[in-house]
Coordinates of C-alpha atoms and ligand atoms in Angstrom, one line a residue:
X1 CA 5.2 24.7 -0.1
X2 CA 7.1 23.7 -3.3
X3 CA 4.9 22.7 -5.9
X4 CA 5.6 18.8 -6.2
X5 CA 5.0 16.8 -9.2
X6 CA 5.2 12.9 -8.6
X7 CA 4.8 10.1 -10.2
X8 CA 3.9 6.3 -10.9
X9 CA 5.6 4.7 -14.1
X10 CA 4.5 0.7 -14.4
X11 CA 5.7 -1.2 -17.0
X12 CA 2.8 -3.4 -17.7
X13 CA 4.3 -6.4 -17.9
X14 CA 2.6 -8.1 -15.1
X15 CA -0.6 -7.1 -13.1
X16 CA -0.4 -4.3 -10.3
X17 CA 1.2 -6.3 -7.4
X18 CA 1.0 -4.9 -3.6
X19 CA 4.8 -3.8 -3.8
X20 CA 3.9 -1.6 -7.0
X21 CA 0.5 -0.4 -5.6
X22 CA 3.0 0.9 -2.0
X23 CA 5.2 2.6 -4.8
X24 CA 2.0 4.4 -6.2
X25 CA 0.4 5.1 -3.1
X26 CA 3.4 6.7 -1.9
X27 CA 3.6 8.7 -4.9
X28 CA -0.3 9.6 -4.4
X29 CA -0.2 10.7 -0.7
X30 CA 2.9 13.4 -1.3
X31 CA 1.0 14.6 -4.4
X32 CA -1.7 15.1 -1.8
X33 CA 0.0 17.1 0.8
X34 CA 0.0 19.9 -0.8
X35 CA -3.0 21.5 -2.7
X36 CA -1.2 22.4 -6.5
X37 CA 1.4 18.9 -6.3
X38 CA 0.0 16.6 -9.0
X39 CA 0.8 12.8 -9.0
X40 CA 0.8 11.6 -12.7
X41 CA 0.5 7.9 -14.0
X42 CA 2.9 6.7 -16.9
X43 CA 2.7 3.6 -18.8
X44 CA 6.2 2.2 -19.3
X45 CA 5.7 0.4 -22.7
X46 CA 8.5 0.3 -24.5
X47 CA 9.6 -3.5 -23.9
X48 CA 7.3 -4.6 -26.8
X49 CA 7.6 -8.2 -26.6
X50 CA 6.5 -8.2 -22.7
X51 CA 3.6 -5.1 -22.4
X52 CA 0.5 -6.3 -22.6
X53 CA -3.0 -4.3 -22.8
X54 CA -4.8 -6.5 -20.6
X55 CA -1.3 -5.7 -17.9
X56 CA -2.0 -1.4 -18.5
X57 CA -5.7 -2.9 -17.9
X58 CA -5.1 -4.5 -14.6
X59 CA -2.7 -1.4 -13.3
X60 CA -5.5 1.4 -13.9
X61 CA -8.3 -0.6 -12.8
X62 CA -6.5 -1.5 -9.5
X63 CA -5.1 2.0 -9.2
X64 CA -9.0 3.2 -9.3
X65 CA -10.3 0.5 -7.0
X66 CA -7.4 1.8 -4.6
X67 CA -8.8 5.4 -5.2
X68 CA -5.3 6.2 -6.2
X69 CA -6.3 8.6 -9.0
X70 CA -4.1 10.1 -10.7
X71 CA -4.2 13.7 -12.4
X72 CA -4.6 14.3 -16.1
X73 CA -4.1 12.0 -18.9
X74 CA -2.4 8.6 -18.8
X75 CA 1.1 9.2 -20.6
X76 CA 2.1 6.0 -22.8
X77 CA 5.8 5.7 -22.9
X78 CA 5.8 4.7 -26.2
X79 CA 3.9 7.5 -28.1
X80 CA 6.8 9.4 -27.5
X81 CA 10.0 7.3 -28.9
X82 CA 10.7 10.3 -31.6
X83 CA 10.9 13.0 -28.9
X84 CA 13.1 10.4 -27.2
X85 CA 15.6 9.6 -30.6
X86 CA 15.6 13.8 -30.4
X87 CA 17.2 13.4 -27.0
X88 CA 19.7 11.1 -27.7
X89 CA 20.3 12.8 -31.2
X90 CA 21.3 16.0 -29.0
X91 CA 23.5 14.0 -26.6
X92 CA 25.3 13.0 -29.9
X93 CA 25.4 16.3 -31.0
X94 CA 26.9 17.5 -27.6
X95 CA 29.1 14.6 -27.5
X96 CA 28.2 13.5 -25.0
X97 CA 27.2 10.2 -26.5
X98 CA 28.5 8.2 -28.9
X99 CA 27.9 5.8 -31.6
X100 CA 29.1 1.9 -31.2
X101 CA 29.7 -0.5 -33.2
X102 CA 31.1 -3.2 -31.1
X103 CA 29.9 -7.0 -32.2
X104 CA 28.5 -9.3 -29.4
X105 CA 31.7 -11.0 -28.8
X106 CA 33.4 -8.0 -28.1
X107 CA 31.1 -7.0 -25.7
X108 CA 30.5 -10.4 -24.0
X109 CA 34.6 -10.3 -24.0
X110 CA 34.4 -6.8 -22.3
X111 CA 31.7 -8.5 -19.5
X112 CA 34.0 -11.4 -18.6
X113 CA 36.9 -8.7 -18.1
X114 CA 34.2 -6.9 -15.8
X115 CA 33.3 -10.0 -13.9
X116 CA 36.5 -11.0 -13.4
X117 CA 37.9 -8.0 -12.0
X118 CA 40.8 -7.5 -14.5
X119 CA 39.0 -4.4 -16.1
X120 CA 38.2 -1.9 -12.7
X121 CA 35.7 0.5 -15.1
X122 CA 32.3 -1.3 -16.0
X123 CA 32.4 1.0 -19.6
X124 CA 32.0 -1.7 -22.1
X125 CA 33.1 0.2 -25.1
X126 CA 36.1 2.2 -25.1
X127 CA 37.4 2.5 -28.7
X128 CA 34.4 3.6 -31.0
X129 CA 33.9 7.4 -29.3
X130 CA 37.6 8.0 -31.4
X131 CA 36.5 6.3 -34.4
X132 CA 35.6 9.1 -37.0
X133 CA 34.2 6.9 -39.9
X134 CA 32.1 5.1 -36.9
X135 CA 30.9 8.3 -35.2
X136 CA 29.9 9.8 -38.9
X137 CA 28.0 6.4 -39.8
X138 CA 23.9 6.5 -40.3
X139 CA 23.0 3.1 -39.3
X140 CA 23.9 -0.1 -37.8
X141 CA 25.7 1.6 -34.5
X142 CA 23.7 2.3 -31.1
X143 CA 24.1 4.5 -29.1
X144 CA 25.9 5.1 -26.2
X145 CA 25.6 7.5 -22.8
X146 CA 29.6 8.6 -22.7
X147 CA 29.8 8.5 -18.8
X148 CA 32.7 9.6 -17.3
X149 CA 35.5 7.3 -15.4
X150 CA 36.7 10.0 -13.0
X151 CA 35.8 10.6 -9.9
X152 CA 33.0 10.2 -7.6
X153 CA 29.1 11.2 -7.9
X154 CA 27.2 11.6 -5.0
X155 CA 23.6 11.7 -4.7
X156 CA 21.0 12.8 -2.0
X157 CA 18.2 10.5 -1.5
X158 CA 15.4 11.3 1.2
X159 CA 15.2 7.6 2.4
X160 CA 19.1 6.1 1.5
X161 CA 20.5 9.5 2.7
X162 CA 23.7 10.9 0.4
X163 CA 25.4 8.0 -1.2
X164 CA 28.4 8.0 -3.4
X165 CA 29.5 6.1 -6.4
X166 CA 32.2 5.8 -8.0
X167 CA 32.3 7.0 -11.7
X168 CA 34.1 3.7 -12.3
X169 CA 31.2 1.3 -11.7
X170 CA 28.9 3.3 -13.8
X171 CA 28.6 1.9 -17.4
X172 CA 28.5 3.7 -20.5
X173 CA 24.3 2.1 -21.0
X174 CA 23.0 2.2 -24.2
X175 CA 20.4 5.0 -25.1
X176 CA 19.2 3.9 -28.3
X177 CA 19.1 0.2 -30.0
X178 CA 20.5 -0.7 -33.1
X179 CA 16.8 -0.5 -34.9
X180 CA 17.6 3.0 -33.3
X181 CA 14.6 2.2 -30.1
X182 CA 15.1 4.1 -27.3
X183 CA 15.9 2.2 -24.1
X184 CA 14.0 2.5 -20.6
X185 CA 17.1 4.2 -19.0
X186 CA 17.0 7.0 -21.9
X187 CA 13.0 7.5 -22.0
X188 CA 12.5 7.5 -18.6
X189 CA 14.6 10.3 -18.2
X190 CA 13.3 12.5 -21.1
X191 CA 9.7 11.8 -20.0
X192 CA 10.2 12.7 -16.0
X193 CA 12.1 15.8 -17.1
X194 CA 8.9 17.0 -19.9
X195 CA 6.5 16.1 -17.1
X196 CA 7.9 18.4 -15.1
X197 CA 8.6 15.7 -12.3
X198 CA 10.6 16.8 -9.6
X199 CA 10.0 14.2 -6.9
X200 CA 10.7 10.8 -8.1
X201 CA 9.6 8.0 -5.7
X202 CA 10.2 4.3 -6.5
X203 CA 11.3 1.5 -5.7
X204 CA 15.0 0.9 -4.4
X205 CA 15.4 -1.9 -6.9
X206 CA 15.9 1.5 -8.7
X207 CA 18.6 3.2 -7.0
X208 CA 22.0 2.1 -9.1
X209 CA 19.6 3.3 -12.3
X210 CA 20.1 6.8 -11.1
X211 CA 23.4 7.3 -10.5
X212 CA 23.6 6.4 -14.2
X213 CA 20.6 8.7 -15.5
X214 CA 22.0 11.0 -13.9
X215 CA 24.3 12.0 -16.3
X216 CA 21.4 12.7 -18.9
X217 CA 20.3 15.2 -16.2
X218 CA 24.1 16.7 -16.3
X219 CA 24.5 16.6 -20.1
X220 CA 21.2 17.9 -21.0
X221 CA 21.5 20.6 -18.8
X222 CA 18.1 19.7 -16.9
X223 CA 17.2 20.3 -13.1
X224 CA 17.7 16.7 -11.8
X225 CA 14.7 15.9 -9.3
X226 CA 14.6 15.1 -6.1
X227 CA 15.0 11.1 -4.9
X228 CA 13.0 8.7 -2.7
X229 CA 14.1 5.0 -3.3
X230 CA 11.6 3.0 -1.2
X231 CA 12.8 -0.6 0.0
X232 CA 11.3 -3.2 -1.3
X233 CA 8.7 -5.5 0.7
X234 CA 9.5 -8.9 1.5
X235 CA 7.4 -12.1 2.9
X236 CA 7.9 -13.3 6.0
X237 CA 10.6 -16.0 4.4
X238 CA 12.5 -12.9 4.3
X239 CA 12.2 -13.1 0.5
X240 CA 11.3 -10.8 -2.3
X241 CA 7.0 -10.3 -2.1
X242 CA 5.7 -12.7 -4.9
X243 CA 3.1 -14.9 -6.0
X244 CA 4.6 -18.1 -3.4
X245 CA 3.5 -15.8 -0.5
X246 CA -0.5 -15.9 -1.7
X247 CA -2.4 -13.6 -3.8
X248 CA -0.3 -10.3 -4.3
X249 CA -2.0 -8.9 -7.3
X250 CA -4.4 -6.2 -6.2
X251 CA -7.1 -7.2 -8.4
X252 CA -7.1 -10.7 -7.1
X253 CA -7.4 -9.5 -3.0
X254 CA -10.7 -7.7 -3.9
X255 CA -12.4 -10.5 -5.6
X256 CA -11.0 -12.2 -2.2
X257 CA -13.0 -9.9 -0.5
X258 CA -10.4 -7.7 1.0
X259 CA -11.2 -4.1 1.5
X260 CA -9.2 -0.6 0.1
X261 CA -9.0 1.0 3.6
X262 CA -7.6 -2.6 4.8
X263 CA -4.9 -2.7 1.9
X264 CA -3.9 0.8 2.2
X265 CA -3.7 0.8 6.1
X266 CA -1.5 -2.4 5.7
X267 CA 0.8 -1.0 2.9
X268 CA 1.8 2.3 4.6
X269 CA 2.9 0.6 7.8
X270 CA 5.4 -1.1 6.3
X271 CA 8.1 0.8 7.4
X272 CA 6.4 3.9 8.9
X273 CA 4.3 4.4 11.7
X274 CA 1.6 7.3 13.1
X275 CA 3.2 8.4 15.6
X276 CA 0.3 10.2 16.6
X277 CA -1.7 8.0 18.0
X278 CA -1.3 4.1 19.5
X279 CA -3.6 2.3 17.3
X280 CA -2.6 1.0 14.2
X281 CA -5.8 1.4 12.2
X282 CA -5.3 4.8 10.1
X283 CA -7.6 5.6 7.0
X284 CA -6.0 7.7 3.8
X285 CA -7.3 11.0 4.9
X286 CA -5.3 10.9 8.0
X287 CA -2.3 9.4 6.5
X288 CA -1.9 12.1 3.8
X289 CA -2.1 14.8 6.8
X290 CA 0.4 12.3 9.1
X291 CA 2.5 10.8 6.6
X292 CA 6.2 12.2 5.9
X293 CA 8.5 10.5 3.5
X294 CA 11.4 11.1 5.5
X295 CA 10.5 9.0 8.3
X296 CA 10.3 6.0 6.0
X297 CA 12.7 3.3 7.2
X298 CA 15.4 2.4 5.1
X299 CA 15.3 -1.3 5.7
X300 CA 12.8 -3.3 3.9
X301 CA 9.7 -4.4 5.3
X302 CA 7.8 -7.4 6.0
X303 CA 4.3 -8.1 4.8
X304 CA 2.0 -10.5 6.5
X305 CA -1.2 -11.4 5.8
X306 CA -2.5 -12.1 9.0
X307 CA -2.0 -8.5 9.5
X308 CA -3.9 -7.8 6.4
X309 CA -6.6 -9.9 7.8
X310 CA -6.2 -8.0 10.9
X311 CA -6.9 -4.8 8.8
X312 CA -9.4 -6.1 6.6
X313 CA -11.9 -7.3 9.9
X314 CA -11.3 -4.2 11.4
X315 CA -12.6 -2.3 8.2
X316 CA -15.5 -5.2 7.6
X317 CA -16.8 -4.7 11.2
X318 CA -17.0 -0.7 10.8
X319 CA -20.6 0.9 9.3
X320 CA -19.2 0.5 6.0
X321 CA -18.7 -2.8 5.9
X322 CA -22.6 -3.6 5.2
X323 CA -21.9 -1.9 2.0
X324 CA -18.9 -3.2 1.1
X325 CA -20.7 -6.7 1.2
X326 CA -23.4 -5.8 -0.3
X327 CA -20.8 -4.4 -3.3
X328 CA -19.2 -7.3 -3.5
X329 CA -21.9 -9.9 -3.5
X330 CA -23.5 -7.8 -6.5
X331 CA -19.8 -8.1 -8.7
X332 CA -20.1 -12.5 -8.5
X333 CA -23.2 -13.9 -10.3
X334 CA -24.2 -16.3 -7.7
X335 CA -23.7 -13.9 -4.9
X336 CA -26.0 -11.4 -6.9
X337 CA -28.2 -14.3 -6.7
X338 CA -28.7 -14.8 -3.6
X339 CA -28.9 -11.0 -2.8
X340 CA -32.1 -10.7 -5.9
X341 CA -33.5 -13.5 -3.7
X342 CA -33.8 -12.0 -0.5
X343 CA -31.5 -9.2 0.5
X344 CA -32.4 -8.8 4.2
X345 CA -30.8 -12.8 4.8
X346 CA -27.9 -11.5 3.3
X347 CA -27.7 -8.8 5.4
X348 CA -28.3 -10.9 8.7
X349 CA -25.9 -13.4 7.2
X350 CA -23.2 -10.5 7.0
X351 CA -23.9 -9.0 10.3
X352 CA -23.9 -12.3 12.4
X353 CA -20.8 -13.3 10.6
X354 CA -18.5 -10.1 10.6
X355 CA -16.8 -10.2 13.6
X356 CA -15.3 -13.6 12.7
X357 CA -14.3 -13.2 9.0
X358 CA -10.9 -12.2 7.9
X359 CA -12.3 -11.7 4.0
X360 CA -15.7 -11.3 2.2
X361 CA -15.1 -14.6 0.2
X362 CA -14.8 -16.5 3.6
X363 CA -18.6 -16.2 3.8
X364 CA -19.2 -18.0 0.3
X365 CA -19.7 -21.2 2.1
X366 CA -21.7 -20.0 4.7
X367 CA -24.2 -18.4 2.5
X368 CA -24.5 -21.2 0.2
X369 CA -25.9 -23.4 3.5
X370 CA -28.3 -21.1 4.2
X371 CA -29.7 -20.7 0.9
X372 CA -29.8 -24.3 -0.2
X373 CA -32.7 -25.2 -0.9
X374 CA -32.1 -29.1 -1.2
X375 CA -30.5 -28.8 2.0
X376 CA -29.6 -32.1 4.0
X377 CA -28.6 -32.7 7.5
X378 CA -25.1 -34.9 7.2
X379 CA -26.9 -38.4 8.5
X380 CA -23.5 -40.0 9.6
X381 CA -23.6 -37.9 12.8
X382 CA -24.9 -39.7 16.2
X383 CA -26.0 -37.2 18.8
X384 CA -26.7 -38.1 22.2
X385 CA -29.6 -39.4 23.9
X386 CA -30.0 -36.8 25.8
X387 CA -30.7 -34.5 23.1
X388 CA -32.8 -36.8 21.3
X389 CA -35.5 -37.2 24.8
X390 CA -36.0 -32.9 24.4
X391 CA -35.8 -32.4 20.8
X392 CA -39.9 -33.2 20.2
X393 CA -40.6 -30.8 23.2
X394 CA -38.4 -28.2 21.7
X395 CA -39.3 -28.6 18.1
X396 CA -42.8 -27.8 19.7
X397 CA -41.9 -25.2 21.7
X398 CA -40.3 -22.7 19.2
X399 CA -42.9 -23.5 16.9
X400 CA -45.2 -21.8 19.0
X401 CA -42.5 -18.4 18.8
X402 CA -44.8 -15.9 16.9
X403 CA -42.8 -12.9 16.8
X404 CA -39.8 -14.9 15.1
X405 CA -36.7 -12.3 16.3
X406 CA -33.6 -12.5 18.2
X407 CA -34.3 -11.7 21.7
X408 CA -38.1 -13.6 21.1
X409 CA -35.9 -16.4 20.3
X410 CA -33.2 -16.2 23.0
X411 CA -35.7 -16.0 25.7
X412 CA -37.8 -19.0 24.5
X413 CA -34.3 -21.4 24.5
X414 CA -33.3 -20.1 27.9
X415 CA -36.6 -20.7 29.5
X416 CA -36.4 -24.3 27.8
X417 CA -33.2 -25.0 29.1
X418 CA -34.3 -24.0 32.5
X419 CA -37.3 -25.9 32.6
X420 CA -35.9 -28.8 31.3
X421 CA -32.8 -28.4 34.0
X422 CA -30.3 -28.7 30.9
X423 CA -26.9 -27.1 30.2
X424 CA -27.0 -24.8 26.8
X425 CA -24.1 -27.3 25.0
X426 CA -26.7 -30.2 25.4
X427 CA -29.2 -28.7 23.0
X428 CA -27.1 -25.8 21.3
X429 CA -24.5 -27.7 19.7
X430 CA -26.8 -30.7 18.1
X431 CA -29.9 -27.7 17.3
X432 CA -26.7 -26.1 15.2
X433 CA -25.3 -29.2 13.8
X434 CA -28.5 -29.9 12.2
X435 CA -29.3 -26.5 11.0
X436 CA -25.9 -25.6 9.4
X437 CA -24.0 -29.4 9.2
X438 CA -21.4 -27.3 11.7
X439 CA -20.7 -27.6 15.4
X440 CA -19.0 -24.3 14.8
X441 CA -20.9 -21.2 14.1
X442 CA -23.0 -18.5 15.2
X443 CA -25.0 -18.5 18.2
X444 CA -28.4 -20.7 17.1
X445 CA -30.7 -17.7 18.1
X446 CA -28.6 -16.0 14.9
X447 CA -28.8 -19.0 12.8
X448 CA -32.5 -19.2 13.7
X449 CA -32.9 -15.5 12.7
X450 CA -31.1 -15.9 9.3
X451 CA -33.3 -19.0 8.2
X452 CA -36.2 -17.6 9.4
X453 CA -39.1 -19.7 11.4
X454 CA -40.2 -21.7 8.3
X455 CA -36.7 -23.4 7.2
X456 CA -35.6 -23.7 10.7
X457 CA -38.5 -26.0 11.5
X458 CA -38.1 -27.5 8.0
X459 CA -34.5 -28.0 8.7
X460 CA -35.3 -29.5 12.5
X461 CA -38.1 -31.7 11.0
X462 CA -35.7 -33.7 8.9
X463 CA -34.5 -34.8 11.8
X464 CA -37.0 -37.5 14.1
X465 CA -34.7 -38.3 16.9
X466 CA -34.3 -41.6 17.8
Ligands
LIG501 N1 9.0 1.2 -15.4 C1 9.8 0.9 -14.3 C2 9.4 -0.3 -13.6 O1 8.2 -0.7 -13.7 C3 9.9 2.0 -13.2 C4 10.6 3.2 -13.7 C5 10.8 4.2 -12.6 O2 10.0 4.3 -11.7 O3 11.7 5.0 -12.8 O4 10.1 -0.9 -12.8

């Protein structure tokens, strides 16, 4: 198998989003399929005004959270802008680029021809390549890829198939600035081709970008890679995936309480499916053996996140998920709280509560009610006579429960109710109203359990009946 060298090249000018962390995660599991590919991260920093640290912060932490490691040192785009002026210095040389001169109007003049159709090549300068005194200046020019009118280029893509472009619609796109910065488009390029990379992977937003670097492949006489352009992911308004469909930054769905495995399983069915087996739940390790590039669809997909939530109480419900709790509740200072306090009423909290949780956040409220100490049964509720004429007796009844656990418990209420010729909504619903201030919740043999015997009766005593 062909040594492959993939791939993830942020610009961090925003925090790692779920459609970047697919990109990378695609990258990852092809670097994984074979033992010697490597998957490399690179930090696209070379918009100054709009890279931030705390951005290349966010990226590489979610990254690791995801366990999307990458191999070897982080490259920094911009620690290498000399190597990248050598480039386009070359191209120069080669003529193969060109210095330009033109002023803003000219160019904004050239754009409004373009626009309007009455110019059919997008080249915006056409005049300074056959200016001598420009192309012998030292400064106050940039500089210009010199790509071609004629003809057609055609390239192979594993997901868009072989598309063609005409030579026409391709612009001649500046390579260096006039403060002589090189420009994404040129270091890109220079830094895939150093790197070695010969699978590039990214999003489709992408794909018009090659056709044009491209021709610094051609003119540099480099191998150009190979191409995936991965559609995008939209919401399910059908529009772009972004910040008005809910949290989309990574970092901000784990301090929701929303599992890897969940995130992962969710991002790679967007658009390809294990045909291998019927369910949909698939963890990394089988994905990197099932996953093939090629069967990725070519239309975008659509994220939900009630499918996420599907995921995410799948993965909360399996072994793991204990730990995952437990994890999560130790990263939030109250949580830890709680957890210093007494550990083993966390963990009853947690396994009384999985099944019906979509995220590890949802339980916040839960646990708070069972830990407050000051707590208070909401007075503004009536509850029905019939209740009221057992409550003493039953009050009296578990308080005689010595060995305070679950099935002790169970069989206690159902010999009441039996007894006392009553139906289980009768006593179960008030018993759990004034335990938790909910008609909804767990069974009240579980609630019972996770306030143990002392706050239970506490909890029951507040209330006298009436
Ligand atoms: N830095 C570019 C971006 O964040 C990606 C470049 C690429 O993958 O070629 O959109």
């Amino acid at each position: 198998m062909t040594m492959l060298k993939t791939r993830f090249a942020p610009s961090p000018t925003g925090n790692l989003h779920l459609g970047g962390a697919r990109t990378a995660l695609i990258n990852y599991i092809v670097s994984k399929k074979s033992e010697n590919s490597k998957f490399y991260l690179r930090i696209e920093d070379t918009d100054h005004e709009r890279s931030k640290q705390k951005y290349t912060d966010n990226i590489t932490n979610s990254l690791k959270w995801l366990g999307l490691n990458w191999d070897e040192d982080i490259q920094v785009q911009s620690k290498r802008l000399s190597r990248h002026q050598e480039i386009a210095k070359e191209l120069l040389k080669k003529k193969r680029a060109f210095k330009c001169i033109c002023s803003e109007e000219k160019i904004a003049y050239q754009r409004k021809l373009i626009r309007e159709n009455k110019n059919l090549s997008k080249k915006i300068c056409t005049e300074c390549k056959n200016d001598n005194y420009i192309q012998t200046k030292n400064e106050d020019f940039v500089v210009r890829l010199d790509v071609p009118d004629e003809g057609n280029l055609n390239i192979k893509d594993t997901i868009q198939g072989d598309v063609s472009v005409a030579n026409l619609e391709l612009d001649d796109f500046i390579l260096l600035r006039k403060d002589q910065s090189p420009t994404y488009m040129l270091s890109v390029v220079v830094d895939d081709h150093d790197l070695g990379i010969n699978y590039i992977i990214r999003g489709d937003d992408h794909f018009i970008n090659t056709f044009r670097q491209y021709y610094i492949y051609k003119f540099m006489n480099w191998d150009l890679p190979q191409y995936a352009h991965i559609p995008l992911i939209h919401g399910e308004d059908g529009s772009k995936l972004s910040k008005r469909h809910g949290a989309v930054n990574i970092l901000d769905l784990k301090n929701n309480g929303y599992l890897k495995e969940a995130i992962i399983n969710n991002l790679i069915l967007l658009g390809w499916s294990n045909n291998n087996d019927k369910s949909e739940t698939i963890e990394l390790k089988e994905i990197i053996e099932n996953f093939e590039i090629s069967n990725l669809s070519k239309s975008s997909s659509i994220f939900s996140f009630d499918k996420l939530d599907f995921f995410n109480n799948f993965y909360l419900r399996k072994e793991s998920g204990i730990e995952e709790f437990i994890n999560f509740c130790k990263n939030d200072l109250e949580l830890n709280k709680f957890l210093e306090k007494d550990n083993s009423k966390m963990k009853n909290i947690f396994n009384v509560y999985k099944k019906d949780i979509k995220k590890l956040s949802d339980l916040n409220n839960s646990i708070k009610i069972y830990f407050d100490e000051n707590y208070k049964i909401n007075k503004t509720e009536k509850l029905t006579s019939e209740f009221n004429s057992i409550f003493k007796e039953f009050l009296k009844i578990i308080g005689e429960i010595n060995n305070w656990n679950r099935d002790n418990i169970q069989n206690v209420i159902n010999d009441f109710l039996k007894n006392n010729e009553i139906k289980f909504p009768i006593l179960g619903k008030p018993i759990r109203f004034l335990l938790i201030n909910s008609y909804q919740g767990p069974s009240i043999s579980d609630i019972f359990v996770i306030l143990g015997k002392k706050d239970t009766i506490d909890r029951l005593n507040q209330y006298r009946g009436k």
